[in-house]
Structure formats: structure tokens, C-alpha cells
PDB file of C-alpha atoms in Angstrom:
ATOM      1  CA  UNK A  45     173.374 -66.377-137.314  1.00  0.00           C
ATOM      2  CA  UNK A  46     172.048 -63.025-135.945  1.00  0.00           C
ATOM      3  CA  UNK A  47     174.981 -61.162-136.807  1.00  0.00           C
ATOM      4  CA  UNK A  48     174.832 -57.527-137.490  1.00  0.00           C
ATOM      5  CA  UNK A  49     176.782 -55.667-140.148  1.00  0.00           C
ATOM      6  CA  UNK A  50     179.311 -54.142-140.159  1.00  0.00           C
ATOM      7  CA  UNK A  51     180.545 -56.007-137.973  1.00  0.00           C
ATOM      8  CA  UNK A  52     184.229 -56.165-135.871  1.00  0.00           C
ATOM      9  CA  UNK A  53     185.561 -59.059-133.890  1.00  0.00           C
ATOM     10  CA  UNK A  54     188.978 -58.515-131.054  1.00  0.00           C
ATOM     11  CA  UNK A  55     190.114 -62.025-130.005  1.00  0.00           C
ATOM     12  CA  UNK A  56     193.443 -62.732-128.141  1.00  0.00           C
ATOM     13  CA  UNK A  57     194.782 -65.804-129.976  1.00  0.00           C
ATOM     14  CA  UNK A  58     198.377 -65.998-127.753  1.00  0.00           C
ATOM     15  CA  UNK A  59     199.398 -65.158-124.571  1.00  0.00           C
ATOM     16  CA  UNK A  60     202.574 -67.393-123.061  1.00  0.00           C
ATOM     17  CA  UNK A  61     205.892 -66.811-121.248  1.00  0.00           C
ATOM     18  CA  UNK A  62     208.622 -65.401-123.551  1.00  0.00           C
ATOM     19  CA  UNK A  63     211.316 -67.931-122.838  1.00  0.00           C
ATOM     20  CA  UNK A  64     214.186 -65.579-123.355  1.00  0.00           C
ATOM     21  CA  UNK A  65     213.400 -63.677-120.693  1.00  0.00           C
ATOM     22  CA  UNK A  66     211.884 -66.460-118.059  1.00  0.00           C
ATOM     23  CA  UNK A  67     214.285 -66.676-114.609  1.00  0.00           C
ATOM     24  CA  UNK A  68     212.185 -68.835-112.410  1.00  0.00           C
ATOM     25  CA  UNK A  69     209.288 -65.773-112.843  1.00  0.00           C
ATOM     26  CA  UNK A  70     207.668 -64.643-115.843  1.00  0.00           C
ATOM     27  CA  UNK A  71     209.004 -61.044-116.915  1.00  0.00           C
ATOM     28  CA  UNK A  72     207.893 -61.260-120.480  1.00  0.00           C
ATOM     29  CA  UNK A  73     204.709 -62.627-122.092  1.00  0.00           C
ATOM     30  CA  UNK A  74     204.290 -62.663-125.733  1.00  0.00           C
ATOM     31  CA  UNK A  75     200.798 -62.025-127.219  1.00  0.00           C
ATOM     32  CA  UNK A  76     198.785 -62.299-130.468  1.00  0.00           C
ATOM     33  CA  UNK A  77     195.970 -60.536-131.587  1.00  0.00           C
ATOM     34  CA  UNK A  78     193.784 -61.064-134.335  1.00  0.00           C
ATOM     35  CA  UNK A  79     191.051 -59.034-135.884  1.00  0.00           C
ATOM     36  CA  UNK A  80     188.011 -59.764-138.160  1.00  0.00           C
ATOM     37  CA  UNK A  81     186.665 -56.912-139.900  1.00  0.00           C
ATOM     38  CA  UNK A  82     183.048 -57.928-141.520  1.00  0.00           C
ATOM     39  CA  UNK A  83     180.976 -56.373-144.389  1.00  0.00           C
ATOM     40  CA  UNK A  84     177.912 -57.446-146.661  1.00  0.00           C
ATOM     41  CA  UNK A  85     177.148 -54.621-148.543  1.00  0.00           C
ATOM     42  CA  UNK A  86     176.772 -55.447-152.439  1.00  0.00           C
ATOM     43  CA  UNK A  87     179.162 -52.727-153.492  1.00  0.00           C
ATOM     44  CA  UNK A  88     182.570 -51.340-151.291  1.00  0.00           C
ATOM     45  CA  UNK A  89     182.650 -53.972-149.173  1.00  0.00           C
ATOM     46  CA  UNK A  90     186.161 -54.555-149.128  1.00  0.00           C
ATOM     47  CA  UNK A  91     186.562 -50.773-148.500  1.00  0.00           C
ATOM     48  CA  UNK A  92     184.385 -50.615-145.897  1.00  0.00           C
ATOM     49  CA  UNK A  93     186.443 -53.557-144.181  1.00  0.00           C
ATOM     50  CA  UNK A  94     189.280 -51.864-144.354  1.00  0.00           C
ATOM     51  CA  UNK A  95     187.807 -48.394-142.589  1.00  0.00           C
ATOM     52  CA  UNK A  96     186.428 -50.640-139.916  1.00  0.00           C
ATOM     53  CA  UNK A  97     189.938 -51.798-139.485  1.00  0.00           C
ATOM     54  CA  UNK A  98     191.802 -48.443-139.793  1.00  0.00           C
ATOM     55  CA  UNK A  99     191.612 -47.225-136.184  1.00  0.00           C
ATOM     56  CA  UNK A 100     192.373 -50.629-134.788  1.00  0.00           C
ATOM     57  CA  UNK A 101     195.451 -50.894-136.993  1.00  0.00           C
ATOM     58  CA  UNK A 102     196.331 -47.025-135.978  1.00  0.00           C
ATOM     59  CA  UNK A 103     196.594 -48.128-132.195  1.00  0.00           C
ATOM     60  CA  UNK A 104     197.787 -51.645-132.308  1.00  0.00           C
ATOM     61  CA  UNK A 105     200.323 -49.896-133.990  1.00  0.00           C
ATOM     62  CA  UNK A 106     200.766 -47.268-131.781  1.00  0.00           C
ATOM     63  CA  UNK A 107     201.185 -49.513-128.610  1.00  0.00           C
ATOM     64  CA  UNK A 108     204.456 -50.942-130.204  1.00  0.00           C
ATOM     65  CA  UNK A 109     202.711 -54.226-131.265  1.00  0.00           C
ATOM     66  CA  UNK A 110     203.834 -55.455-134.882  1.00  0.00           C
ATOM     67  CA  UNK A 111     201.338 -56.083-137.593  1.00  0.00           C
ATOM     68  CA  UNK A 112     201.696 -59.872-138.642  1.00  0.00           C
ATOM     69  CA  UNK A 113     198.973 -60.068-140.883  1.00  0.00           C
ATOM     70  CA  UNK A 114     196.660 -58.442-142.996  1.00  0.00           C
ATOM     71  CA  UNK A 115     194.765 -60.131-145.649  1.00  0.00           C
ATOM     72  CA  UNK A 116     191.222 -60.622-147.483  1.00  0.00           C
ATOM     73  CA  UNK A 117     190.114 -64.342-146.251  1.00  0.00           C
ATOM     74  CA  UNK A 118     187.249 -66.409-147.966  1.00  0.00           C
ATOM     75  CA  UNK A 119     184.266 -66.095-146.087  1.00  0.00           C
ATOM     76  CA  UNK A 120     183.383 -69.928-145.919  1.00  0.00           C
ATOM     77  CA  UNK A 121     179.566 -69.785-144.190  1.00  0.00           C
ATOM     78  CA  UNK A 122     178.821 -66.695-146.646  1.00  0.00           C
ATOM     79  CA  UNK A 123     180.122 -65.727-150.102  1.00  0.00           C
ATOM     80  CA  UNK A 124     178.294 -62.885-149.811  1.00  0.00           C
ATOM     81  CA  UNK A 125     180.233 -61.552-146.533  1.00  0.00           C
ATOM     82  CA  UNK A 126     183.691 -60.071-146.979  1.00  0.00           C
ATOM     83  CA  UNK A 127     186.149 -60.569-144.094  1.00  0.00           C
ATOM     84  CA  UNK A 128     189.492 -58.691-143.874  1.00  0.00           C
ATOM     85  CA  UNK A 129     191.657 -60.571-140.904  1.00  0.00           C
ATOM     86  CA  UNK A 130     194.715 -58.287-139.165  1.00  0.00           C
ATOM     87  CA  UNK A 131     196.860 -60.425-136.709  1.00  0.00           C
ATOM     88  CA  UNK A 132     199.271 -58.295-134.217  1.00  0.00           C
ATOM     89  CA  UNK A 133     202.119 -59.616-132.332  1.00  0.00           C
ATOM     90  CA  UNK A 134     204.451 -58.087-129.426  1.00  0.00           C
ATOM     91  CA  UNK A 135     206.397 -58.524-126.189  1.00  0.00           C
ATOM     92  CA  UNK A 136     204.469 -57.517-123.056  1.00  0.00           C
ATOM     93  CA  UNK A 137     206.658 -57.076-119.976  1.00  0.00           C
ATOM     94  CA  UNK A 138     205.210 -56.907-116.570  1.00  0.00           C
ATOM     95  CA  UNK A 139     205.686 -52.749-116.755  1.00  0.00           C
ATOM     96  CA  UNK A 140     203.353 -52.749-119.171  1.00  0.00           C
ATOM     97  CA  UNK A 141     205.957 -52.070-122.372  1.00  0.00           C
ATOM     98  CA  UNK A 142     205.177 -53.861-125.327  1.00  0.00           C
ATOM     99  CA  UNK A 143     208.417 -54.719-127.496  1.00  0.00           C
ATOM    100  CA  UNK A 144     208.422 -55.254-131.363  1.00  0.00           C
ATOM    101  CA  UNK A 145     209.586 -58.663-132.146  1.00  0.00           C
TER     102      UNK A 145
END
């Protein structure tokens, strides 16, 4: 493990057709995003997770996507590591609008 911290992770979990919009061609997809937010500092870890995370939540936001998730999560490889997880959700249509669900 050569990870560096603090540390922030991006990963699209979900992308398929949204099936109340799908007429032969795809005009809708809906997406998931979730976020890791990583700290091992001894004291203000958990605060410093959630500064990491700040921005990102300030534009996911922003964009219209929904916030689905946001919770502390056990750190199973490291006790010592705090992780704060954020999971967004929206509607993307092929004009580039993203729709709250």
C-alpha cells in the first residue's frame, strides 16, 4: 500500500439507460458517483475528511446531482485510517442536464 495521505478517490459506480425515458434510443442515463475521502492523522481526522470532501460535495451539488450518501465507514485494512464515503445520484440526458431523482 503506497498510498499517500490525505488522500481522495472519484469512482463512477452506475451509468445505465433510464428506462422511463428509453424509445428505441437512449435519451436518459442515470449515474452514481461515489467518493472516498481518506485521513490518518492521530487527531482531526474525521474533520479533515470532511474538508477534503467539502468542494466535491459543493459541485456535485451544484450540477443538479442528489447526495445519496454520506457517512463515516470502518476502515477494514487500517483502523488507523478514517474514511468518509459520499455517493451522488442524477439523471443525465444527452444535452448534458442532469435531473434530481
Amino acid at each position: 500500500n503506497n498510498a499517500a495521505f490525505p488522500l481522495l478517490t472519484m469512482e463512477m459506480k452506475g451509468n445505465s439507460t433510464y428506462g422511463r425515458t428509453y424509445t428505441g434510443k437512449e435519451n436518459h442515463a442515470q449515474t452514481m458517483f461515489e467518493c472516498n475521502a481518506f485521513s490518518n492523522k492521530t487527531s482531526g481526522a474525521k474533520a479533515q475528511c470532511k474538508s477534503i470532501i467539502a468542494p466535491v460535495d459543493a459541485k456535485m451539488l451544484s450540477l443538479g446531482f442528489s447526495r445519496t450518501t454520506y457517512t463515516f465507514v470502518p476502515n477494514l485494512q487500517d483502523a488507523t485510517v478514517k474514511r468518509l464515503t459520499v455517493r451522488y445520484t442524477g439523471v443525465v440526458g444527452t444535452d448534458k442536464t442532469i435531473y434530481r431523482r
